Tab-separated table of C-alpha atoms in Angstrom:
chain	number	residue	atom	x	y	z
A	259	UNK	CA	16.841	14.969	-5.837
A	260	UNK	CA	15.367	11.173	-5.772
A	261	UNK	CA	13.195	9.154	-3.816
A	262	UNK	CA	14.245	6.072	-2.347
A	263	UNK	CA	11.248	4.400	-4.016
A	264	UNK	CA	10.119	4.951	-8.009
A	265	UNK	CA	6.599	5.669	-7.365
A	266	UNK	CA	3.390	7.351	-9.358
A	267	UNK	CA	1.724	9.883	-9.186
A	268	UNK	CA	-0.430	8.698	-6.417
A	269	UNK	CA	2.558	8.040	-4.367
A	270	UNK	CA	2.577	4.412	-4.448
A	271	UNK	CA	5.544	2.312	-5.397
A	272	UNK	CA	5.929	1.427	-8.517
A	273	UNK	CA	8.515	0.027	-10.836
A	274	UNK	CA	7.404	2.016	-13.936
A	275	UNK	CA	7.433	5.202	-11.815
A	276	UNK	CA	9.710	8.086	-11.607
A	277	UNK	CA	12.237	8.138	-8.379
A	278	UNK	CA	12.340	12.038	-8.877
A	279	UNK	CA	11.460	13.612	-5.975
A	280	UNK	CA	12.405	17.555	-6.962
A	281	UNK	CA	12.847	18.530	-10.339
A	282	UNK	CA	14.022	21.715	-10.830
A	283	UNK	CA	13.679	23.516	-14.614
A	284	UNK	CA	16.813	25.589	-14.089
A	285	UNK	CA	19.480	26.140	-11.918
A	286	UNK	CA	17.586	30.009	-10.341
A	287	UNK	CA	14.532	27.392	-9.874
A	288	UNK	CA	17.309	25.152	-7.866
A	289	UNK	CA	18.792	28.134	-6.195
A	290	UNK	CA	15.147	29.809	-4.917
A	291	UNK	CA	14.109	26.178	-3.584
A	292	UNK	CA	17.606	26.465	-1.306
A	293	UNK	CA	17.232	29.749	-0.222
A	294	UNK	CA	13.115	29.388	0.906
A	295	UNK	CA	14.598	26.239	2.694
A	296	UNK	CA	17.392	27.961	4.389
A	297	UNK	CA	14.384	30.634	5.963
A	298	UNK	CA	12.145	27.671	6.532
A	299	UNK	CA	14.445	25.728	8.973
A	300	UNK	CA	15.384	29.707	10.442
A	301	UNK	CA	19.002	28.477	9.688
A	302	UNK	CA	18.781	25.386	12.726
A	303	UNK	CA	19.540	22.650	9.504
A	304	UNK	CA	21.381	23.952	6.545
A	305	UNK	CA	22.843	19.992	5.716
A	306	UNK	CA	23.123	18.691	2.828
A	307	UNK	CA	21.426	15.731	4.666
A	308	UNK	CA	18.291	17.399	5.416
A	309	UNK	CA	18.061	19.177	2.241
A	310	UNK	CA	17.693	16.317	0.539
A	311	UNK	CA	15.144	14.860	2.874
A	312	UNK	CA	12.967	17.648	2.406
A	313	UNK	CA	9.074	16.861	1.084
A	314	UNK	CA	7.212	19.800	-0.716
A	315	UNK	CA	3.424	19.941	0.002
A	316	UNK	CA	1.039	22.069	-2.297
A	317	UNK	CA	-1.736	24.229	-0.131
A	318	UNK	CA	-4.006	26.404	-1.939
A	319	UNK	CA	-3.588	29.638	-0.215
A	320	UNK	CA	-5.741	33.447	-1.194
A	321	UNK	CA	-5.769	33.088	-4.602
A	322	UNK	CA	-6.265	30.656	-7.619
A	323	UNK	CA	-3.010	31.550	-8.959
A	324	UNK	CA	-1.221	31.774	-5.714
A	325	UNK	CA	0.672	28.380	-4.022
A	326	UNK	CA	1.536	28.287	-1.244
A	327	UNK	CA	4.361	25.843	-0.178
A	328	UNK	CA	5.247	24.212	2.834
A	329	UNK	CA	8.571	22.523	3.450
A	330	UNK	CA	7.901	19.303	5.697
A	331	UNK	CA	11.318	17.151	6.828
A	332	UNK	CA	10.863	13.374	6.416
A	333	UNK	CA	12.833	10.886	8.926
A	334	UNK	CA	12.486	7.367	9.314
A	335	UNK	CA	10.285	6.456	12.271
A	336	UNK	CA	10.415	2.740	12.126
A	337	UNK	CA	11.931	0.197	9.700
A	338	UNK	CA	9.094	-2.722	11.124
A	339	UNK	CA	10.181	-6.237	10.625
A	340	UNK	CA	7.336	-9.281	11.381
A	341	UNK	CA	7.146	-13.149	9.897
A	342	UNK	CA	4.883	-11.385	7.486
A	343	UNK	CA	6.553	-8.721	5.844
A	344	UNK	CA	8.827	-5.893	6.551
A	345	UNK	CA	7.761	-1.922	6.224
A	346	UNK	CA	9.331	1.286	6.406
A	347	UNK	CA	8.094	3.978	8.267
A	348	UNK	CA	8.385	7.676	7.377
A	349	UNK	CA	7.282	10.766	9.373
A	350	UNK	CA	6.100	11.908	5.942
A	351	UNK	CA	3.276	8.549	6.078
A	352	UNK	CA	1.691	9.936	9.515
A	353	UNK	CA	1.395	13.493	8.591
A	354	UNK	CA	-0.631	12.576	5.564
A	355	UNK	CA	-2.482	11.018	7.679
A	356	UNK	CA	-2.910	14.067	10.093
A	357	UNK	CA	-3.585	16.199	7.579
A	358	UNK	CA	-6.226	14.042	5.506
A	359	UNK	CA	-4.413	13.268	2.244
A	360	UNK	CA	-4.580	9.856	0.934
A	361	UNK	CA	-3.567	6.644	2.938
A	362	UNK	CA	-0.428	5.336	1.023
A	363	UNK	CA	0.702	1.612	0.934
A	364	UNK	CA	3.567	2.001	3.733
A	365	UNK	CA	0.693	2.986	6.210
A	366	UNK	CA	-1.353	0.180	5.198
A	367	UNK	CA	1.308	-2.397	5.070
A	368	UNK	CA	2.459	-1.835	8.629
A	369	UNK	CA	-1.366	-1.670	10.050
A	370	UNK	CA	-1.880	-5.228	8.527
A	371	UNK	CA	1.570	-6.435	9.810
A	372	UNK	CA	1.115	-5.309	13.079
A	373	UNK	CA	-2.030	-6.318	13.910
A	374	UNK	CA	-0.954	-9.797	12.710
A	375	UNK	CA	1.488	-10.062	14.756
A	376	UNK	CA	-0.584	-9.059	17.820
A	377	UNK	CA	-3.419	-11.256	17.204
A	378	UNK	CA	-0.898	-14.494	16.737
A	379	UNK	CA	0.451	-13.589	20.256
A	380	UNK	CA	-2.733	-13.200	21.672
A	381	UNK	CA	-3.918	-16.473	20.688
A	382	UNK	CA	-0.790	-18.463	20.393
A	383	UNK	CA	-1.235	-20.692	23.572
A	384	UNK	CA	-4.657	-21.721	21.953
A	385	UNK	CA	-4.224	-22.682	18.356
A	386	UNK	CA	-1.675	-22.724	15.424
A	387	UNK	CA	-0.923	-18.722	14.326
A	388	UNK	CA	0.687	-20.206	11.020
A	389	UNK	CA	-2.931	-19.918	9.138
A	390	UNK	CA	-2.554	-16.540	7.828
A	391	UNK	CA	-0.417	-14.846	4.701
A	392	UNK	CA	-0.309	-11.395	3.746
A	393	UNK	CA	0.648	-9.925	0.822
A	394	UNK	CA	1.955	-6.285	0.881
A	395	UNK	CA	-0.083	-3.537	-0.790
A	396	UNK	CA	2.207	-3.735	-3.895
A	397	UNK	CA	1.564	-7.148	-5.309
A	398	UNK	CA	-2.095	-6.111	-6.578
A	399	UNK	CA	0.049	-3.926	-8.692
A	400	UNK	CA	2.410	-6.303	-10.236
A	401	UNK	CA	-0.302	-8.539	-10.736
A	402	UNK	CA	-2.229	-5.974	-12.803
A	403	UNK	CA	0.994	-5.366	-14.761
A	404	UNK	CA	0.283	-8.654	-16.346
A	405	UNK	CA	3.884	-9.342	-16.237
A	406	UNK	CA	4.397	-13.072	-14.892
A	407	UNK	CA	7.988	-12.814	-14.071
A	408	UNK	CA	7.012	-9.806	-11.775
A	409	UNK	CA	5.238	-11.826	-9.375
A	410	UNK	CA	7.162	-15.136	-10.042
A	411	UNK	CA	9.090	-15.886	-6.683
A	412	UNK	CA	6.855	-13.455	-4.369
A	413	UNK	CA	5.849	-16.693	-2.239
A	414	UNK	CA	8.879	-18.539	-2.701
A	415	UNK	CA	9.501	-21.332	0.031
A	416	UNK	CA	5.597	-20.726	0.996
A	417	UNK	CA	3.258	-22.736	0.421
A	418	UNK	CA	0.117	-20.305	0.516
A	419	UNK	CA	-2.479	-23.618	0.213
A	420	UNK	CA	-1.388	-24.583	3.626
A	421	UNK	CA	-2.703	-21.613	5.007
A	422	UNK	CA	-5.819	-21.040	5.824
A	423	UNK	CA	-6.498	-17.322	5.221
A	424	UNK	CA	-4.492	-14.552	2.753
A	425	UNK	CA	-4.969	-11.363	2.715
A	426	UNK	CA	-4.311	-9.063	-0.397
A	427	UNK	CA	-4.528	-5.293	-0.232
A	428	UNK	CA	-5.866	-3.946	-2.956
A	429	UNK	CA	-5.584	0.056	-4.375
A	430	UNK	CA	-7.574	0.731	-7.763
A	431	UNK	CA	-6.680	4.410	-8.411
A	432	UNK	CA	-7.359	6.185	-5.058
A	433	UNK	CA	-9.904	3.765	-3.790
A	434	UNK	CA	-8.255	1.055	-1.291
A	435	UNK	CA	-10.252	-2.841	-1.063
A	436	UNK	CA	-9.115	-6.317	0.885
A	437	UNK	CA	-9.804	-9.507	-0.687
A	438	UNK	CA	-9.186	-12.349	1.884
A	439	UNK	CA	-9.048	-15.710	0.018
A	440	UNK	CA	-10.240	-18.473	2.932
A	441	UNK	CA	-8.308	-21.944	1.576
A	442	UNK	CA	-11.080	-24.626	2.532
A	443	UNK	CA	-9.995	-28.208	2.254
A	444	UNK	CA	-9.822	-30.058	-1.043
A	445	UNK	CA	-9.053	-27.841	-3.642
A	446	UNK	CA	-12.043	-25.344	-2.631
A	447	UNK	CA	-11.291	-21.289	-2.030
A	448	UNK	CA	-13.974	-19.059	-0.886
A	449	UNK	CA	-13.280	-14.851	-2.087
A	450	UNK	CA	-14.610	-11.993	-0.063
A	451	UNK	CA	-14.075	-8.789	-0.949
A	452	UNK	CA	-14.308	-5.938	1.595
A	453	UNK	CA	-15.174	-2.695	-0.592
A	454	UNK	CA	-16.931	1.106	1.538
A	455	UNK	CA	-18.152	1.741	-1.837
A	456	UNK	CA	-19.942	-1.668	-2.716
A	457	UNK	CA	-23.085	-1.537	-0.588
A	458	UNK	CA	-25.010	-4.898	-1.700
A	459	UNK	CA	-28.050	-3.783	0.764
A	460	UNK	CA	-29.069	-0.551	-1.480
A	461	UNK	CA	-29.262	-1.818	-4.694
A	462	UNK	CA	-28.449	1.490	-6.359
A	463	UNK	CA	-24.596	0.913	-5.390
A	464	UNK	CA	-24.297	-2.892	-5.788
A	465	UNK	CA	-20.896	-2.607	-7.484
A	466	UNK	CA	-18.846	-5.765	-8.247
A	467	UNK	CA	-15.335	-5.621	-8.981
A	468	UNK	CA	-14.935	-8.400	-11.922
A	469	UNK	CA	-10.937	-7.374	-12.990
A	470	UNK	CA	-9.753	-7.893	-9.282
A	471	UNK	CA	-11.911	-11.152	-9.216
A	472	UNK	CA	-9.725	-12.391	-12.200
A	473	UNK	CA	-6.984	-11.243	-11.260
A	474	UNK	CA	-7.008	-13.090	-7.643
A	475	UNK	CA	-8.553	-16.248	-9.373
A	476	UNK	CA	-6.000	-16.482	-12.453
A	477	UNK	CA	-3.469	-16.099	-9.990
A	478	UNK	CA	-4.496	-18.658	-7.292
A	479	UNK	CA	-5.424	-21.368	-10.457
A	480	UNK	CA	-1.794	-20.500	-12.125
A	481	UNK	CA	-0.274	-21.896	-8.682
A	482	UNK	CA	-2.532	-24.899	-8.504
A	483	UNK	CA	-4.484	-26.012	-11.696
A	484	UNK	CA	-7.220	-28.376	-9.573
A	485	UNK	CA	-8.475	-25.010	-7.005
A	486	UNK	CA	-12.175	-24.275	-8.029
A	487	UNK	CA	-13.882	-21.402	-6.544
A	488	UNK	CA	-17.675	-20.442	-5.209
A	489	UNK	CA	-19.814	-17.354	-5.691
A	490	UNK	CA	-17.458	-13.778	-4.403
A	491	UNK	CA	-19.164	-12.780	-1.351
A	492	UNK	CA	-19.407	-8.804	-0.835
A	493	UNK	CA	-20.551	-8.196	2.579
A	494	UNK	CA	-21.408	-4.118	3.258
A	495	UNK	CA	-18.781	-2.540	4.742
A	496	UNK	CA	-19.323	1.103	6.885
A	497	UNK	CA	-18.228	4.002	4.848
């Protein structure tokens, strides 16, 4: 059974990932997975259809050696279109967040896209709403993948120096930053970087993040030679 998207084992998308979403190791391992879904859905949904949309979730349960698993159907909530990206929606992407596992990159996509979209039609009778670009929560990713041709055409017919704000999502592992580049005029950039566990104020957790610096900056100089760059600001952000 496969995924629409290859992703890791975090769950986030990602070319060099595996699209499996249920491997079995034999067919009686293929057979017992139908027949505990056939009791779970008390016989209401026996499609092939919802078979195949069917996401496992691991609980601990009495035991150490005992797992306990719960079937959970996944349907498409919202496929959410905006001038600054499109995102797809799962039922799957709320109950994580119900349930407290990790925040995945749909979830975070959407939030930002939204919220853009509400702000430039809140403020669109007062000034220009064409100062911001997003990029979605997989082009940190490809950017760390070192892979040029990756990341090539991902502004294509956008000139992101006109703008005067982008946003970039960034996920290190489990741990989820923004950078927001502010474009100043000239050939000047200013970087923040909004990180819960960077806490400049207590000087026991001053953490910087120098690879995402580089990343941002080799990027931003590889589309225009002449940008130049001041100190990265990181401001404390609430846990």
């Amino acid at each position: 059974m496969f995924d629409l998207h290859a992703r890791d084992q975090n769950g986030m998308i990602d070319g060099n990932g595996k699209a499996v979403l249920l491997k079995f190791s034999n067919f009686a391992a293929l057979a017992k997975h139908i027949n505990d879904f056939i009791e779970a859905n008390n016989g209401t949904n026996l499609s092939y259809e919802a078979l195949v949309l069917i996401k496992i979730q691991r609980k601990s349960c009495t035991t150490k050696d005992e797992t306990c698993i719960n079937f959970v159907p996944s349907a498409i909530l919202t496929m959410y279109r905006s001038k600054y990206g499109n995102v797809q929606v799962d039922s799957d992407n709320l109950q994580n967040l119900e349930q407290g596992f990790l925040i995945d990159d749909n979830i975070v996509d959407f939030v930002f896209f939204y919220k853009a979209e509400e702000i430039k039609i809140s403020v669109a009778p007062y000034i220009s709403t064409d100062t911001l670009y997003i990029f979605s929560s997989c082009f940190h990713k490809k950017l760390a993948s070192f892979n040029p041709n990756r990341i090539r055409n991902w502004t294509k017919g956008v000139n992101i120096f006109l703008k005067e704000y982008v946003i970039i999502p960034v996920c290190t592992g489990t741990h989820w930053m923004l950078v927001i580049v502010k474009i100043n005029r000239g050939d000047g950039a200013s970087i923040m970087i909004l990180d819960a566990a960077n806490r400049p104020s207590l000087r026991s957790n001053k953490i910087h993040r120098p690879s995402v610096e580089r990343l941002v900056k080799n990027y931003l100089h590889a589309k225009k030679k002449s940008i130049s760059f001041g100190e990265v600001i990181y401001p404390d952000v609430p846990q």
